[in-house]
PDB file of C-alpha atoms in Angstrom:
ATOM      1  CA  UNK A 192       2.575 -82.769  22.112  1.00 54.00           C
ATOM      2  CA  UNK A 193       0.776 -79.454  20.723  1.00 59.00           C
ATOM      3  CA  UNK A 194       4.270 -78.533  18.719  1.00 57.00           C
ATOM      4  CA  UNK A 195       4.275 -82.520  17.419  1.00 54.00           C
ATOM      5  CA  UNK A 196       0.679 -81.909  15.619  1.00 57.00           C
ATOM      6  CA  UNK A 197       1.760 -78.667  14.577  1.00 54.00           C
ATOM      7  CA  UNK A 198       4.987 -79.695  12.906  1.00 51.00           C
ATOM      8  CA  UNK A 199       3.349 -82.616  11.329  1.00 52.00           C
ATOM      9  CA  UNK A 200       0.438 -80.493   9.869  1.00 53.00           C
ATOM     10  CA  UNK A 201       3.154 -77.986   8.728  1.00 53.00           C
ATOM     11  CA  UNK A 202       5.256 -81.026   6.899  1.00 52.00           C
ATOM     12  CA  UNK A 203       1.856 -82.468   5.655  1.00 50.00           C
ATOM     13  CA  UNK A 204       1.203 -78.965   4.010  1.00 48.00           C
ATOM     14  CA  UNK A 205       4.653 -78.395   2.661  1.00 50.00           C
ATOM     15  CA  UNK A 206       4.376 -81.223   1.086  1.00 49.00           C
ATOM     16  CA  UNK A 207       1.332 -81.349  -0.358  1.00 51.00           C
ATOM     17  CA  UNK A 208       2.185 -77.895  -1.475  1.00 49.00           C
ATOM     18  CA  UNK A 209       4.657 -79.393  -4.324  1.00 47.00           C
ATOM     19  CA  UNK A 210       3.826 -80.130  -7.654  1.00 48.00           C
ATOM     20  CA  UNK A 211       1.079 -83.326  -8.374  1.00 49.00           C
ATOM     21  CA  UNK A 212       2.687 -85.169 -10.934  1.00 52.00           C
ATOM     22  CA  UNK A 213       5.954 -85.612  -8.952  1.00 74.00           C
ATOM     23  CA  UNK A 214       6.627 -89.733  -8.144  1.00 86.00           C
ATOM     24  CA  UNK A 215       5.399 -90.348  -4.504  1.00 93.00           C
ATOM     25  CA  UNK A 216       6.136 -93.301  -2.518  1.00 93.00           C
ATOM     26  CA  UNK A 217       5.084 -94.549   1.462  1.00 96.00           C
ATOM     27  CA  UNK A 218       6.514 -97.197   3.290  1.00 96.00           C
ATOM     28  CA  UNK A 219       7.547 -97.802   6.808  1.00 96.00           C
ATOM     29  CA  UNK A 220      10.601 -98.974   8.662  1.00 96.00           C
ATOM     30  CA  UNK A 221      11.686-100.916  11.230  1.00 97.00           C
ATOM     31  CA  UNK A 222      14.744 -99.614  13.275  1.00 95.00           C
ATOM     32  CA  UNK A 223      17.558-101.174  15.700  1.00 96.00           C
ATOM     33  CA  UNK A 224      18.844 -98.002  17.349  1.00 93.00           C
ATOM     34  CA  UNK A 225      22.472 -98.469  19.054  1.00 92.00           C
ATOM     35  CA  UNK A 226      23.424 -95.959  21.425  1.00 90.00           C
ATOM     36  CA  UNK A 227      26.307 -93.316  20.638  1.00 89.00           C
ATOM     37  CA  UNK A 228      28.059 -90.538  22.243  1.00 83.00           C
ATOM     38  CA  UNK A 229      27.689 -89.921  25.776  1.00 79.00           C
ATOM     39  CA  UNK A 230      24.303 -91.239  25.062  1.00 82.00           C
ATOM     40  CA  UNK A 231      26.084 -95.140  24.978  1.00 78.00           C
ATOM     41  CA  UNK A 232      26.984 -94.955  28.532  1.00 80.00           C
ATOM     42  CA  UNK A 233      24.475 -97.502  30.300  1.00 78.00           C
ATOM     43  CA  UNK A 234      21.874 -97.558  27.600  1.00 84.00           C
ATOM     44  CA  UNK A 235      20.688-100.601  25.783  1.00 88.00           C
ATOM     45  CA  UNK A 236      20.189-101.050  21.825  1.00 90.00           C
ATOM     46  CA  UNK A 237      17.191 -99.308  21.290  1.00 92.00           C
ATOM     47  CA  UNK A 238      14.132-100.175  18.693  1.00 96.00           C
ATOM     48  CA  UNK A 239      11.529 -98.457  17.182  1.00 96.00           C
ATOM     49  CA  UNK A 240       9.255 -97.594  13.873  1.00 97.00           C
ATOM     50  CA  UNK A 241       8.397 -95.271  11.411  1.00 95.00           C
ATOM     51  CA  UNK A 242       6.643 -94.266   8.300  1.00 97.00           C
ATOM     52  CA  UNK A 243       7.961 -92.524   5.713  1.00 95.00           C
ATOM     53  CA  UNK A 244       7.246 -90.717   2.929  1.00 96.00           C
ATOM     54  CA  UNK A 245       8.986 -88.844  -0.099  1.00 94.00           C
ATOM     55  CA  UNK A 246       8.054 -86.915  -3.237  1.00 95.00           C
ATOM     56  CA  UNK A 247      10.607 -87.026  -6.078  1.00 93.00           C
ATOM     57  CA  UNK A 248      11.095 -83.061  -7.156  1.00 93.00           C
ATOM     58  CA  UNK A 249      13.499 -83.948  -9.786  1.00 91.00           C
ATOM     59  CA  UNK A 250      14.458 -86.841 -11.287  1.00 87.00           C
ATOM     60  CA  UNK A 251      17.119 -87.676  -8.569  1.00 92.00           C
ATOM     61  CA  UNK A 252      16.123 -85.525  -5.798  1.00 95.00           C
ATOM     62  CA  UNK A 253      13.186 -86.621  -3.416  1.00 95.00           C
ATOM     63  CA  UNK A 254      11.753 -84.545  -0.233  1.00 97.00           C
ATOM     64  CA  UNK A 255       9.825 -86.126   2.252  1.00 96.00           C
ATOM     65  CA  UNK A 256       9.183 -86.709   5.938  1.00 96.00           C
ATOM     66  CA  UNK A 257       9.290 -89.427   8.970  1.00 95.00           C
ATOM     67  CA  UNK A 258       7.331 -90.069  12.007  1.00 96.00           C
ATOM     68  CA  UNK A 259       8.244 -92.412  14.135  1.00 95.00           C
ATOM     69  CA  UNK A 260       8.716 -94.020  17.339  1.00 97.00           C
ATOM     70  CA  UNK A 261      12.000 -95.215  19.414  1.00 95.00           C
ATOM     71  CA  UNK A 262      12.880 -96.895  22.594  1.00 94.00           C
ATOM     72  CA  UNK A 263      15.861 -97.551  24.899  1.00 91.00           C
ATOM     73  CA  UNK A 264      16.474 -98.886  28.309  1.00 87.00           C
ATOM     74  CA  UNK A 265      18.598 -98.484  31.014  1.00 82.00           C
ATOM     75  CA  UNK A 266      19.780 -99.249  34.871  1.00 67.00           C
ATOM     76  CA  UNK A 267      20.088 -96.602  36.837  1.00 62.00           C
ATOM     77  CA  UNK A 268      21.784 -97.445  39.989  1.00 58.00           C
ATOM     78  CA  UNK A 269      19.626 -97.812  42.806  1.00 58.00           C
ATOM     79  CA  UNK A 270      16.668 -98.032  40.955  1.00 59.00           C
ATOM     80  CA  UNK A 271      14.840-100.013  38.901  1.00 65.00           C
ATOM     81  CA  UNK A 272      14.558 -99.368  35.210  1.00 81.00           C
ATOM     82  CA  UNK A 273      15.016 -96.244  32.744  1.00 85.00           C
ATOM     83  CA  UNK A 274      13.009 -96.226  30.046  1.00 89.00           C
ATOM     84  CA  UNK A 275      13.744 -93.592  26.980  1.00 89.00           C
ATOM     85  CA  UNK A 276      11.301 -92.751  24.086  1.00 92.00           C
ATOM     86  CA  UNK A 277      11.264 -90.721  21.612  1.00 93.00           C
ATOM     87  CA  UNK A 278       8.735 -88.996  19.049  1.00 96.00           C
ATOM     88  CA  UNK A 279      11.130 -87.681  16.143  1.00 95.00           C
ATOM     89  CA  UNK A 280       9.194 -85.968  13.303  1.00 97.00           C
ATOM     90  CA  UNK A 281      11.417 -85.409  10.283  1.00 96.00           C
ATOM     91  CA  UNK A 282      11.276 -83.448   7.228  1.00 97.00           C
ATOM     92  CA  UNK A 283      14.339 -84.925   4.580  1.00 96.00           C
ATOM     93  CA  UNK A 284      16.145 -84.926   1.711  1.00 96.00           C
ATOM     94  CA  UNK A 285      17.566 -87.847  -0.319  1.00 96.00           C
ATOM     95  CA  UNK A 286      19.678 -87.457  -3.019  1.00 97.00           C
ATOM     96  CA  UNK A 287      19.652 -91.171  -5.565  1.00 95.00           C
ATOM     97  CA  UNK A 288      22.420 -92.081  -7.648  1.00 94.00           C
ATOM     98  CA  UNK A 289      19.770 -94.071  -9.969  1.00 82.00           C
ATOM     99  CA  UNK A 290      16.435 -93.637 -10.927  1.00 79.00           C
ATOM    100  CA  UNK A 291      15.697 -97.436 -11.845  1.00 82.00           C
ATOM    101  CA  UNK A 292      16.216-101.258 -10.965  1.00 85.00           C
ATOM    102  CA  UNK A 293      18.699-100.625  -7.757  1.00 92.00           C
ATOM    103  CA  UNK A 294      18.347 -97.033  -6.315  1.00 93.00           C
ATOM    104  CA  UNK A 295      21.157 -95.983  -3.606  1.00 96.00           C
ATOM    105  CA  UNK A 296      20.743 -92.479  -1.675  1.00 96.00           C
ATOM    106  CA  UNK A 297      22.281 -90.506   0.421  1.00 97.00           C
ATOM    107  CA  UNK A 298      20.335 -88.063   2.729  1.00 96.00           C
ATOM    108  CA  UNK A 299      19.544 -85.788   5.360  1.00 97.00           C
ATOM    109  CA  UNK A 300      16.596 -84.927   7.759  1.00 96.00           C
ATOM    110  CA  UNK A 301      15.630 -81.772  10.170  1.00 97.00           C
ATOM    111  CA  UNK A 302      13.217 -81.530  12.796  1.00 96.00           C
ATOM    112  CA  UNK A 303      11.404 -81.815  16.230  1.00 96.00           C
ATOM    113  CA  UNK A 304      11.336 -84.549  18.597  1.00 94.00           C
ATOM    114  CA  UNK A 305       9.448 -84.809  21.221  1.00 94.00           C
ATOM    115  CA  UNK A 306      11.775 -87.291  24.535  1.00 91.00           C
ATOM    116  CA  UNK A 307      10.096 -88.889  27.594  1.00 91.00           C
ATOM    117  CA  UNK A 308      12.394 -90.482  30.349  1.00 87.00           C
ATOM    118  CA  UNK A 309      10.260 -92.693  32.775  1.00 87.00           C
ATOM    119  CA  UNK A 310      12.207 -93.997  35.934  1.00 84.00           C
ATOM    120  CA  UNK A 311      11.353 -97.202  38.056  1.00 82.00           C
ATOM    121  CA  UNK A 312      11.255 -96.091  41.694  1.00 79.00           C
ATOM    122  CA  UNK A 313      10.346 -98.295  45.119  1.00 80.00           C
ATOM    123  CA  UNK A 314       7.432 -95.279  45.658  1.00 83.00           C
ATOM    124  CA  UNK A 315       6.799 -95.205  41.767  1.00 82.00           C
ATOM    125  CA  UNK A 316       7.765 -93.805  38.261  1.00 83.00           C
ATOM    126  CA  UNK A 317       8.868 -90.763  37.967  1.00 84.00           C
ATOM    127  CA  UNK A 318       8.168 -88.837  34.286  1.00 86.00           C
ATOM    128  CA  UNK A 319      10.151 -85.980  31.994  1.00 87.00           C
ATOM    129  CA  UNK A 320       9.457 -85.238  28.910  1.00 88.00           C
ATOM    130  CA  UNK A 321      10.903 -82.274  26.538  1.00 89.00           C
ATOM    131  CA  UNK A 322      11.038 -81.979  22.753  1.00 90.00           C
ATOM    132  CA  UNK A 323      13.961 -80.032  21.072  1.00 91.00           C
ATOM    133  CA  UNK A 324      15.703 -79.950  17.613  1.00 94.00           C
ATOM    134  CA  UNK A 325      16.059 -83.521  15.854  1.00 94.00           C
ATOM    135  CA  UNK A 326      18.640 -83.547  12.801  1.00 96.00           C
ATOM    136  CA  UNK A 327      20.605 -86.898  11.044  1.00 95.00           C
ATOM    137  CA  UNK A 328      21.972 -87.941   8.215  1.00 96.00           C
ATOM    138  CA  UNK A 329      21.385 -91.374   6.213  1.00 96.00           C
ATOM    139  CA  UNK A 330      22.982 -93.556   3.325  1.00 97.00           C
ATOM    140  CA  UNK A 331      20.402 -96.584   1.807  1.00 96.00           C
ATOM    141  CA  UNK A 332      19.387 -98.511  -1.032  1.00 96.00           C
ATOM    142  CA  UNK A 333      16.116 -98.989  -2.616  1.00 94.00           C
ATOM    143  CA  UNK A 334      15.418-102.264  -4.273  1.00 95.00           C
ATOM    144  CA  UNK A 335      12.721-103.587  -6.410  1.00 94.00           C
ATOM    145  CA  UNK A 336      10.478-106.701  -5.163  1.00 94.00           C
ATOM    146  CA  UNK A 337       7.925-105.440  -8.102  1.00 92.00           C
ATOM    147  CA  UNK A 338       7.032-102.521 -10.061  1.00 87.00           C
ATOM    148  CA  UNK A 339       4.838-100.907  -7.012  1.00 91.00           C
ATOM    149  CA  UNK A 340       6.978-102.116  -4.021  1.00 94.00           C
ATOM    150  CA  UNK A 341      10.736-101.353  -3.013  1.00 94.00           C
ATOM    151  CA  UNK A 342      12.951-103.368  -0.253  1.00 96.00           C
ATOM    152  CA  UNK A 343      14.118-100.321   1.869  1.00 96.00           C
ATOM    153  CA  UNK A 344      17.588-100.722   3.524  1.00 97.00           C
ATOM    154  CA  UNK A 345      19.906 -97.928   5.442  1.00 96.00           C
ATOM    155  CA  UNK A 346      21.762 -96.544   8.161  1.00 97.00           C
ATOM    156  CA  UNK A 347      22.563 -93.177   9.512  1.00 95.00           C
ATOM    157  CA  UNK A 348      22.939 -91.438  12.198  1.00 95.00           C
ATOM    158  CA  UNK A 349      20.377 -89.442  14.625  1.00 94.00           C
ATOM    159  CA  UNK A 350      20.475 -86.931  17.187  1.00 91.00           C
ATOM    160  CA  UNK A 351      18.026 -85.250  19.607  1.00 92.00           C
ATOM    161  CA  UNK A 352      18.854 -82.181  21.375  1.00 86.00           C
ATOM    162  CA  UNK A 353      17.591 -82.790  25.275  1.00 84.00           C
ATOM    163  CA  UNK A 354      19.111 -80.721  28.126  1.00 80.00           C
ATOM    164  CA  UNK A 355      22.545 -81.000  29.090  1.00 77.00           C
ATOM    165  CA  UNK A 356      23.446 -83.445  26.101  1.00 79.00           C
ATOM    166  CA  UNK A 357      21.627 -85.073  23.048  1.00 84.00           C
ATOM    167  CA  UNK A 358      20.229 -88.543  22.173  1.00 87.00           C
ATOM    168  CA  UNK A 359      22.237 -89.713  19.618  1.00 89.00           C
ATOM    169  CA  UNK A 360      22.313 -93.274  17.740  1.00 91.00           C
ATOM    170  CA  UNK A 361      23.594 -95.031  14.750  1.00 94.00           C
ATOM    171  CA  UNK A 362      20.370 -96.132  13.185  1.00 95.00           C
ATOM    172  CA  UNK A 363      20.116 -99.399  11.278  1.00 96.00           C
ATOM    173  CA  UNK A 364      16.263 -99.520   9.165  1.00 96.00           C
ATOM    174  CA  UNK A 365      14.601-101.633   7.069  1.00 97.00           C
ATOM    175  CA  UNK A 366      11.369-101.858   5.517  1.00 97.00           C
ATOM    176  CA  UNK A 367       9.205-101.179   2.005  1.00 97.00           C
ATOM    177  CA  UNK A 368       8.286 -98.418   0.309  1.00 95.00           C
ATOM    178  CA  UNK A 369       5.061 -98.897  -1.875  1.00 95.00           C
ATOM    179  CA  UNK A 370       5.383 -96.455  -4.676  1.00 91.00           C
ATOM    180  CA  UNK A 371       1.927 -94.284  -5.025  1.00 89.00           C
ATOM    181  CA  UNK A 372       2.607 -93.431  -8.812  1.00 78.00           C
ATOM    182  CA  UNK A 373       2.451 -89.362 -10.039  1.00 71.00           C
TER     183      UNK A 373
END
């Protein structure tokens, strides 16, 4: 959890760091999260949350970042249930083919994410967690309810690096961005 506050404070920084009248805009997102890979194999849609933020550098070029939160479940057999979370914080880059009205974009993110597995046992749960490198790529659309808030659709893919494999899902979001001016 000590790396997850450190990343964040590093993104928050970086960030900041850029120049003040660049456009800035928040929002969060709701996610479905559906199970790819070897990941797929017994694992359940998964669902999470995020906020998001990004700073347009250039006219058509935003950076940003994402924390969020996901969750999947599981049988294992034997046992009761799995439950998966993650913790992905993401530093990205979005790329829009228009800078008015409708705004599609194309994307990537980099990062850290920090993974718990919990596991439903007849003596009790039984906990692992480990954080490793979190990466994806995304295609959306931004679209105007008013001049200060923004429908925000996409889908991507995501994939965290655990050992022996990787969580990996095609993510479906949605949510609003509320733009913060320059």
């Amino acid at each position: 959890m000590k790396t997850t506050k450190k990343l964040v404070a590093i993104a928050v920084l970086c960030v900041a760091g850029f120049s003040a009248s660049a456009q800035k805009m928040v929002g969060g997102n709701i996610n479905v999260g559906i199970p790819s890979g070897t990941f797929s194999s017994g694992v359940n849609t998964g669902f999470g949350a995020n906020v998001d933020f990004r700073m347009f550098m250039m006219e058509n070029i935003a950076v940003g970042g994402q924390i969020g939160f996901e969750s999947w479940g599981a049988k294992a057999s034997g046992l009761g249930g799995v439950k998966i979370s993650a913790i992905p914080v993401l530093l990205s880059g979005d790329y829009f083919l228009g800078t008015e009205g409708l705004m599609p974009y194309g994307g990537v993110q980099l990062g850290y994410s920090s993974n718990k597995v919990t596991v439903a046992t007849p003596i009790g749960d039984i906990e692992t967690s480990e954080g490793g490198l979190a990466y994806g790529f995304r295609a959306g659309v931004l679209y105007p309810l008013n001049d200060m808030l923004r429908l925000n659709a996409s889908a991507g893919y995501k994939s965290y690096a655990v050992t022996g494999g990787s969580i990996a899902q095609i993510s479906i979001n949605l949510g609003v961005m509320y733009n913060l001016g320059e």
